[in-house]
GROMACS .gro file of C-alpha atoms in nm:
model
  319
    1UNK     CA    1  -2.748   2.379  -0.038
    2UNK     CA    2  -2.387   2.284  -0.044
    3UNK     CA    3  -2.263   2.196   0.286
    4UNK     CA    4  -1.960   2.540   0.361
    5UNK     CA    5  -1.735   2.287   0.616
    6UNK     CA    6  -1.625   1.970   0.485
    7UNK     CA    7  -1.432   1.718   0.737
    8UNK     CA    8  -1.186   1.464   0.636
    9UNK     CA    9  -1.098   1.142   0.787
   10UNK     CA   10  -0.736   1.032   0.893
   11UNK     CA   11  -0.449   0.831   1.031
   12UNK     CA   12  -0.253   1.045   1.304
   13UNK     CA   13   0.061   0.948   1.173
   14UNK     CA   14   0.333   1.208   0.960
   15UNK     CA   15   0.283   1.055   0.659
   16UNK     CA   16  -0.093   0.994   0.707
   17UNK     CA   17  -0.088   1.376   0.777
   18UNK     CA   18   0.088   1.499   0.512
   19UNK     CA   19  -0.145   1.278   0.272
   20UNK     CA   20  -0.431   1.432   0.433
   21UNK     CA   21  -0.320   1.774   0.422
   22UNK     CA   22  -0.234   1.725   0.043
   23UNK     CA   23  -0.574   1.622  -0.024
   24UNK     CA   24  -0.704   1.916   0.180
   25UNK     CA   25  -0.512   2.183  -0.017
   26UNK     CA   26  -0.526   2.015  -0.336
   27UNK     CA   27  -0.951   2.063  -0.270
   28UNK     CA   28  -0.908   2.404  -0.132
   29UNK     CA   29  -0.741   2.559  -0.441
   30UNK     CA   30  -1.023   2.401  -0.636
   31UNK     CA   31  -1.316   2.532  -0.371
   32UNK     CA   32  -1.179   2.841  -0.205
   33UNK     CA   33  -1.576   2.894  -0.078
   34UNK     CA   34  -1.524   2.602   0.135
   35UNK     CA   35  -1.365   2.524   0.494
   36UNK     CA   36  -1.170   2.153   0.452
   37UNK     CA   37  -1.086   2.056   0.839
   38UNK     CA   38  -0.919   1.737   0.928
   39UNK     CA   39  -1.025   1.469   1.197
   40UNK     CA   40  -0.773   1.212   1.322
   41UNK     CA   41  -0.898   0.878   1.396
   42UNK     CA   42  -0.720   0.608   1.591
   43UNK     CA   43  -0.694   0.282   1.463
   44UNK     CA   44  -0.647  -0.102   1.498
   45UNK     CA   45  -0.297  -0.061   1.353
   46UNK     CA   46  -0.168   0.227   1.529
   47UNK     CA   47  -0.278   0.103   1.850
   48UNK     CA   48  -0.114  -0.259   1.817
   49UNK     CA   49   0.279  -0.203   1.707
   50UNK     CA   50   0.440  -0.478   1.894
   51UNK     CA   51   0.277  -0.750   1.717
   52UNK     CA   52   0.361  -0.874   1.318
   53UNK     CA   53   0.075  -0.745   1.096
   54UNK     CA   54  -0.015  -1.027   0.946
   55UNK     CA   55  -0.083  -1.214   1.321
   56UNK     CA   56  -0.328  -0.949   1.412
   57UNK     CA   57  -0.675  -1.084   1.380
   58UNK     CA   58  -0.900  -0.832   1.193
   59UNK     CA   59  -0.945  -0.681   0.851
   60UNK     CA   60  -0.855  -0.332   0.754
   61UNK     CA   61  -0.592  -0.284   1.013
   62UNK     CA   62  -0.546   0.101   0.897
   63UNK     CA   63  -0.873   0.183   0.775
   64UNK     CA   64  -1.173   0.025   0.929
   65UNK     CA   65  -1.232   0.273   1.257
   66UNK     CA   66  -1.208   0.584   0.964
   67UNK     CA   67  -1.413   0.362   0.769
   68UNK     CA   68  -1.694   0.349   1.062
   69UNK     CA   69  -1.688   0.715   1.131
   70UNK     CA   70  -1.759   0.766   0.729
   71UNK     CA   71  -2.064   0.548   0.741
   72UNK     CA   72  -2.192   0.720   1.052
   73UNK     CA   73  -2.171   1.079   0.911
   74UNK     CA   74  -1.939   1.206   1.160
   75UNK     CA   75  -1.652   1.236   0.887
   76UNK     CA   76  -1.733   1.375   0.484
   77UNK     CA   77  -1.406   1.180   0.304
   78UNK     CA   78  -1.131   0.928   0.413
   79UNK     CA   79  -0.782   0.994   0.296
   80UNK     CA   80  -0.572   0.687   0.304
   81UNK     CA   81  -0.293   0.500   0.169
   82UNK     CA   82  -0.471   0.299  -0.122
   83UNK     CA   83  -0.235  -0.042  -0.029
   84UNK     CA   84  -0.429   0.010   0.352
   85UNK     CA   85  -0.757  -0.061   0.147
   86UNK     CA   86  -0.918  -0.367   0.157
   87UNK     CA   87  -0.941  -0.536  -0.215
   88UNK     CA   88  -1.374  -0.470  -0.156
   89UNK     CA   89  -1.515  -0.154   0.014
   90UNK     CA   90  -1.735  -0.198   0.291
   91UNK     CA   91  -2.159  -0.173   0.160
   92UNK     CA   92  -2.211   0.170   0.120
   93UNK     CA   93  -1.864   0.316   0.019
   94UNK     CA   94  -1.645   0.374  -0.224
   95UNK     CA   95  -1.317   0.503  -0.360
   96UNK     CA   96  -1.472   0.854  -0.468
   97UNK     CA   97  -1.080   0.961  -0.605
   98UNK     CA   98  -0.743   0.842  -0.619
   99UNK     CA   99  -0.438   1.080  -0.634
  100UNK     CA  100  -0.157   1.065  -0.879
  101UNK     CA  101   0.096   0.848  -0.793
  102UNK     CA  102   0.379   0.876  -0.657
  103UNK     CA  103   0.730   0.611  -0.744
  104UNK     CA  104   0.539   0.302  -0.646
  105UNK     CA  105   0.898   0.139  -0.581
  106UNK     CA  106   1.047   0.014  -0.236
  107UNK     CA  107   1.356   0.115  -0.143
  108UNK     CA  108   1.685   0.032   0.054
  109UNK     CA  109   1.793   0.246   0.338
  110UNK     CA  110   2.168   0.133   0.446
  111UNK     CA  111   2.412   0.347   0.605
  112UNK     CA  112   2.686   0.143   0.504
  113UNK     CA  113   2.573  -0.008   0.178
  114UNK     CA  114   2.487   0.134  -0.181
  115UNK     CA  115   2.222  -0.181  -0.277
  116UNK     CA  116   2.051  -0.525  -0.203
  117UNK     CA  117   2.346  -0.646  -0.385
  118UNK     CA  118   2.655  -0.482  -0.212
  119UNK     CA  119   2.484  -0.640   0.132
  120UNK     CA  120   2.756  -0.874   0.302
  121UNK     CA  121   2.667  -1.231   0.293
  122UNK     CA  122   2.423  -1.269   0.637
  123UNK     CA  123   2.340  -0.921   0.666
  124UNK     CA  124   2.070  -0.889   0.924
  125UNK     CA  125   1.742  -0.611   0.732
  126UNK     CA  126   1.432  -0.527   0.859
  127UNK     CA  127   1.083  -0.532   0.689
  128UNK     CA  128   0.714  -0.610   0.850
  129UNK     CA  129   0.604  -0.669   0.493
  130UNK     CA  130   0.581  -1.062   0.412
  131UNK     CA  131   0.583  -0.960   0.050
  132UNK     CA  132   0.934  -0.799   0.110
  133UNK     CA  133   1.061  -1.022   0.310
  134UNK     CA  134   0.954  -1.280   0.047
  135UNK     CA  135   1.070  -1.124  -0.261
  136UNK     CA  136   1.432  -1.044  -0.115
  137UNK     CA  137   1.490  -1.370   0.049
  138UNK     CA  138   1.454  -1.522  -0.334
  139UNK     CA  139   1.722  -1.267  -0.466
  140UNK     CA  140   1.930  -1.346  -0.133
  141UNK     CA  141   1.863  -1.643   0.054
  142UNK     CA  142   2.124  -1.576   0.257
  143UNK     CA  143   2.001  -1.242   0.449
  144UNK     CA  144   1.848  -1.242   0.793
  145UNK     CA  145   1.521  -1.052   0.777
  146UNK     CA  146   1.399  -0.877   1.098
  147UNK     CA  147   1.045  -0.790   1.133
  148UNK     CA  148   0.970  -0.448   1.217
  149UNK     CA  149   0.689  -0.191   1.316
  150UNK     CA  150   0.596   0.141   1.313
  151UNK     CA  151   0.488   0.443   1.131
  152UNK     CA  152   0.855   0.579   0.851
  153UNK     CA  153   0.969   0.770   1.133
  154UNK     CA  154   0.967   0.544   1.372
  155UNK     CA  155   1.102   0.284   1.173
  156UNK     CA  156   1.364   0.503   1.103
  157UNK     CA  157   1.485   0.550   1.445
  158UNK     CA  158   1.489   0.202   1.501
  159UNK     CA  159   1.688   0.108   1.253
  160UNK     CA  160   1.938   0.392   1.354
  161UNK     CA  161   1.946   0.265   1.679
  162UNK     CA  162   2.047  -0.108   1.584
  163UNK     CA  163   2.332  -0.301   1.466
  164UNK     CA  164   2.097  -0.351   1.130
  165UNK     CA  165   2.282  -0.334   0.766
  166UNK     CA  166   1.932  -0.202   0.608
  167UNK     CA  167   1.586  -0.142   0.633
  168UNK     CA  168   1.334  -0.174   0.305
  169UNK     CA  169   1.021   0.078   0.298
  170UNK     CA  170   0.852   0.223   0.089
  171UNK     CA  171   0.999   0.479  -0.135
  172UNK     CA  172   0.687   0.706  -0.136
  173UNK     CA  173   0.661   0.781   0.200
  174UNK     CA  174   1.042   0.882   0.227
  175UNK     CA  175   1.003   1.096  -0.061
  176UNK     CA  176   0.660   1.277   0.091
  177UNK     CA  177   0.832   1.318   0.413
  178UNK     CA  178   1.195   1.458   0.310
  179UNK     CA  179   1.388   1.133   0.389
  180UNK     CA  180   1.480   1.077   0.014
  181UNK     CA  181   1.818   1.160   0.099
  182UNK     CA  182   1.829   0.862   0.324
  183UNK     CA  183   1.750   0.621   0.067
  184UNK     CA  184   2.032   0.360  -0.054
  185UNK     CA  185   1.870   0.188  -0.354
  186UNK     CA  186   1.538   0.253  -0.495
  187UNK     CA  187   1.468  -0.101  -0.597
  188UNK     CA  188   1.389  -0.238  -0.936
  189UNK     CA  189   1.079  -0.412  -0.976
  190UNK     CA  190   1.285  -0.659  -1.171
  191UNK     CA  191   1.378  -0.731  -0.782
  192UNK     CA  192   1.057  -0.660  -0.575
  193UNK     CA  193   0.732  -0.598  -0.695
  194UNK     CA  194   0.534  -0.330  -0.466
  195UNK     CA  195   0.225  -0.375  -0.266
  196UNK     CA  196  -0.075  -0.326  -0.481
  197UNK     CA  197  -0.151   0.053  -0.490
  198UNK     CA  198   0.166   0.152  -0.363
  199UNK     CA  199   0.252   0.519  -0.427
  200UNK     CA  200  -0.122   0.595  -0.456
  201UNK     CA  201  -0.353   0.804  -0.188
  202UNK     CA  202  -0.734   0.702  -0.248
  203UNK     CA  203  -1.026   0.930  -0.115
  204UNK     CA  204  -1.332   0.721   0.038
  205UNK     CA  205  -1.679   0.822   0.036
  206UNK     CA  206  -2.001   0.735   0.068
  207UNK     CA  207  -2.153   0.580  -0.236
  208UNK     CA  208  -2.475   0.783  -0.216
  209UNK     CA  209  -2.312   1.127  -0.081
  210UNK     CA  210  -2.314   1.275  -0.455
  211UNK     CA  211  -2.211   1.680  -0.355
  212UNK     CA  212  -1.915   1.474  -0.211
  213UNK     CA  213  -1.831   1.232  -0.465
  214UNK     CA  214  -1.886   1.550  -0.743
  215UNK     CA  215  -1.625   1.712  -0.502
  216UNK     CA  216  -1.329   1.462  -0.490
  217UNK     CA  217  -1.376   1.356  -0.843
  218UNK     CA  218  -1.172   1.700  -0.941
  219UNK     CA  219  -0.865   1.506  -0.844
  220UNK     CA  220  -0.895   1.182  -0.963
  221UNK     CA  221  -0.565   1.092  -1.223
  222UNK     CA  222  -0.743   0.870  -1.453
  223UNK     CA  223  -0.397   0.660  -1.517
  224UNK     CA  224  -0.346   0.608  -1.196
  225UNK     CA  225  -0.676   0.510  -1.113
  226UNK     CA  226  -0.663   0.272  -1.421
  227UNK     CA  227  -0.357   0.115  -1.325
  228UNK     CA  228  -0.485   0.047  -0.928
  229UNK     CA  229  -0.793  -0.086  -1.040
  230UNK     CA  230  -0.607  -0.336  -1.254
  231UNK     CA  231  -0.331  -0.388  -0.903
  232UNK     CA  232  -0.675  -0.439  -0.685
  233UNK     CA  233  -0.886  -0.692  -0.926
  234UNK     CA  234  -0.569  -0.895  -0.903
  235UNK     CA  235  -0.588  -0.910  -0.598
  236UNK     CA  236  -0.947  -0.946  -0.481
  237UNK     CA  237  -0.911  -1.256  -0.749
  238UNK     CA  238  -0.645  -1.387  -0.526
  239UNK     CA  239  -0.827  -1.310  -0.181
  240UNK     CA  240  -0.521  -1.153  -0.045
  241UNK     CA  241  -0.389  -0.874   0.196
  242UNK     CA  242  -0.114  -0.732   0.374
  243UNK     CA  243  -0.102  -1.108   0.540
  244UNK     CA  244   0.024  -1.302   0.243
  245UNK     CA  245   0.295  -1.211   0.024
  246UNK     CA  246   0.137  -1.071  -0.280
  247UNK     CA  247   0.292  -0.789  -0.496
  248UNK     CA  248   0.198  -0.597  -0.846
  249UNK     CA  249   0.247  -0.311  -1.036
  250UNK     CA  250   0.066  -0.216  -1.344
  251UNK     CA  251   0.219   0.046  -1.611
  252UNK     CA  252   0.006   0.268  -1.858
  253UNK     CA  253   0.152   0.273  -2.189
  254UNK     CA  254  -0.030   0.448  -2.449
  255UNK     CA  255  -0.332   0.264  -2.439
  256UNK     CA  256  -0.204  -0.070  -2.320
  257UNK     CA  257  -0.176  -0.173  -1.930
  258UNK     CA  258   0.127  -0.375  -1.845
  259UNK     CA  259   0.043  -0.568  -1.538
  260UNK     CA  260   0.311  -0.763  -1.338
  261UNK     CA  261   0.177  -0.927  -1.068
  262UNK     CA  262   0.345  -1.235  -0.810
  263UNK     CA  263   0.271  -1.428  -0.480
  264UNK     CA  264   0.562  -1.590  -0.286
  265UNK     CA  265   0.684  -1.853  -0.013
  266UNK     CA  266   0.729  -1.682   0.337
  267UNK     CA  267   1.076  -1.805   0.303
  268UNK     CA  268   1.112  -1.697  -0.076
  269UNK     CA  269   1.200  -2.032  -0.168
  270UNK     CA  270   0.900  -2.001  -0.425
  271UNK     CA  271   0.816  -1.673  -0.640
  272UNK     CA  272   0.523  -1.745  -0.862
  273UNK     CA  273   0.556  -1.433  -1.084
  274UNK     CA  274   0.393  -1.325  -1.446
  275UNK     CA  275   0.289  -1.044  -1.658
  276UNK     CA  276   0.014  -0.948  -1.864
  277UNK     CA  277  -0.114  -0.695  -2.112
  278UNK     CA  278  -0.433  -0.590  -2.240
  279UNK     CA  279  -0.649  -0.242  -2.283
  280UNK     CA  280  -0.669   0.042  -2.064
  281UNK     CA  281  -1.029   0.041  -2.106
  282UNK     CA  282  -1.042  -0.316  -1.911
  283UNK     CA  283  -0.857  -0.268  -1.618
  284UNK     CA  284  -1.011  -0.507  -1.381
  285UNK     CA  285  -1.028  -0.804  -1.664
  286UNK     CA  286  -0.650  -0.755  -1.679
  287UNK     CA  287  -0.620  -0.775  -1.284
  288UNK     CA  288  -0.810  -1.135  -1.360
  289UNK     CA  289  -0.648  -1.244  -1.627
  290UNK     CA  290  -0.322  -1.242  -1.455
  291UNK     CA  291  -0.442  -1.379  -1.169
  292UNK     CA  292  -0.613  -1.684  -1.317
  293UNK     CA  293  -0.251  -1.692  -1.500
  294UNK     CA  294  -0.078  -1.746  -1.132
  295UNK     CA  295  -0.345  -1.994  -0.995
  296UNK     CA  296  -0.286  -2.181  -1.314
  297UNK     CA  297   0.097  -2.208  -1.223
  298UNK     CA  298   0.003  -2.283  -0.844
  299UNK     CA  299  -0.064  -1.994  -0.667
  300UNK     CA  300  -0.373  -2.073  -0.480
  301UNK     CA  301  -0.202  -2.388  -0.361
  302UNK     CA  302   0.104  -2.184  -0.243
  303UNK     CA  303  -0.142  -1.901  -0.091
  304UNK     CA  304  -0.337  -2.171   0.136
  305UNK     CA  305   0.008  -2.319   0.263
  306UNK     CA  306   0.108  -1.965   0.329
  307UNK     CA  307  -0.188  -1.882   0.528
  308UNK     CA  308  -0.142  -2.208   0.710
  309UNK     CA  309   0.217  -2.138   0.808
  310UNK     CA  310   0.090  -1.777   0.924
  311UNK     CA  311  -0.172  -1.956   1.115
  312UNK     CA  312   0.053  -2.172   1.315
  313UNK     CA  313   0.341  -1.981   1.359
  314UNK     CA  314   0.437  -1.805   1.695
  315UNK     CA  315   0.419  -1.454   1.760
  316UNK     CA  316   0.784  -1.331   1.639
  317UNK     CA  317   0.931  -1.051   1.883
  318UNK     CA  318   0.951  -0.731   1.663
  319UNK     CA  319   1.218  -0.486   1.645
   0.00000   0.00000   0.00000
């Protein structure tokens, strides 16, 4: 008998609960004889926001709490932002649905200033992302990046509140929470490759939960699914995270994925970048193909050094 109340897993955070919530009505126009309630669970990464993410010790900073409470039964689904997901689900999950995408770019948010470009020569910008901070040091060397934390909002205030010339996020969560119309520059992948899955809300379940996997399915965008698939193998092949600086962005066109993927120096000194192409229908050889493409050029090599550096660098004081 189909369960009537189904409860779904999430971040506490305004973007978080607007992903949620989207999820939740999206699922409710498509079941009206079912009750979709939301739980908010607390975790690793909202409780540590003074620290850089890629210091903090433990793996799925954003997820893994929500994760637990999935495999223990006490949640149905887990709505998150697909670049929070590990490149490998935990045994007994999976990603039951992923959302249509959203403008995977980043973007600039300046006050003063109309682009990256127009920035005055040592203008100070804030990021936590090393794969930001990486990718926009190579275009200008000359900025002063300025690690920062917490949830759009948040970052938002801080940056209002400071004598910063910019601040790069993500243009999706802007958009989803009404601060478009604070955005500068929404920059060119040309410039900075996104995180992988960027733009993209996934839906977790568990693997043998098939009334709930049947459920979700009903919004899964089968381009967007076949372009993160292709973001994440490239990825997994490269064993990376939020901790290294690792970007891609893969483009459906007719039936032919266009997958740009790159890995960078902390300082961007080094951008190992490259593109492939190859059929929809093989999304996850494509993610390996261009991978093997980058470690061919040196990007494991420039990957361990990275993780080194990360390693043995001190705590940096975050704005």
């Amino acid at each position: 008998m189909r369960r009537r109340e189904i409860i779904i897993g999430t971040r506490g955070s305004e973007l978080a609960l607007w992903q949620a919530t989207f999820v939740k009505l999206e699922l409710q126009g498509i079941f009206p004889d079912l009750s979709f309630e939301l739980k908010i669970v607390k975790t690793t990464g909202d409780e540590i926001v003074d620290v850089a993410l890629a210091k903090i010790d433990d793996t799925g900073l954003f997820t893994r709490q929500i994760e637990n409470e999935l495999i223990a039964g006490t949640i149905d689904l887990a709505v998150h932002s697909l670049k929070d997901l590990q490149s490998e689900q935990p045994e007994g999950l999976t990603i039951g649905a992923v959302c249509r995408r959203e403008l995977p770019n980043d973007a600039l948010v300046s006050s003063e200033f109309s682009s990256i470009s127009n920035l005055p020569i040592g203008a100070k910008v804030a990021t936590g992302s090393l794969r930001r901070k990486s990718q926009l040091l190579h275009f200008r060397p000359d900025l002063e990046v300025v690690d920062i934390r917490g949830n759009v909002p948040t970052r938002i205030k801080k940056y209002d509140a400071s004598d910063l010339e910019g601040i790069i996020l993500a243009f999706a969560g802007l958009r989803r929470l009404t601060l478009e119309g604070r955005v500068s520059e929404i920059i060119s992948p040309d410039l900075m490759l996104p995180a992988v899955g960027q733009g993209a809300v996934a839906i977790e379940v568990r693997e043998a939960d098939a009334e709930i996997l049947e459920i979700v399915k009903r919004i899964d965008h089968s381009e967007t699914r076949m372009c993160v698939d292709a973001e994440r193998a490239f990825l997994r092949r490269l064993e990376g995270g939020c901790k290294v600086p690792i970007g891609a962005l893969a483009t459906l066109r007719e039936d032919t994925i266009e997958l740009q993927g790159m890995v960078g120096e902390l300082d961007g000194s080094t951008v190992i970048r490259d593109t492939v192409l190859g059929p929809y229908r093989s999304p996850e050889a494509i993610g390996v193909n261009l991978a093997e493409k980058l470690i061919r050029k040196g990007a494991g090599r420039l990957l361990n050094k990275v993780r080194r550096e990360i390693e043995n660098s001190p705590v940096s004081t975050m704005l």
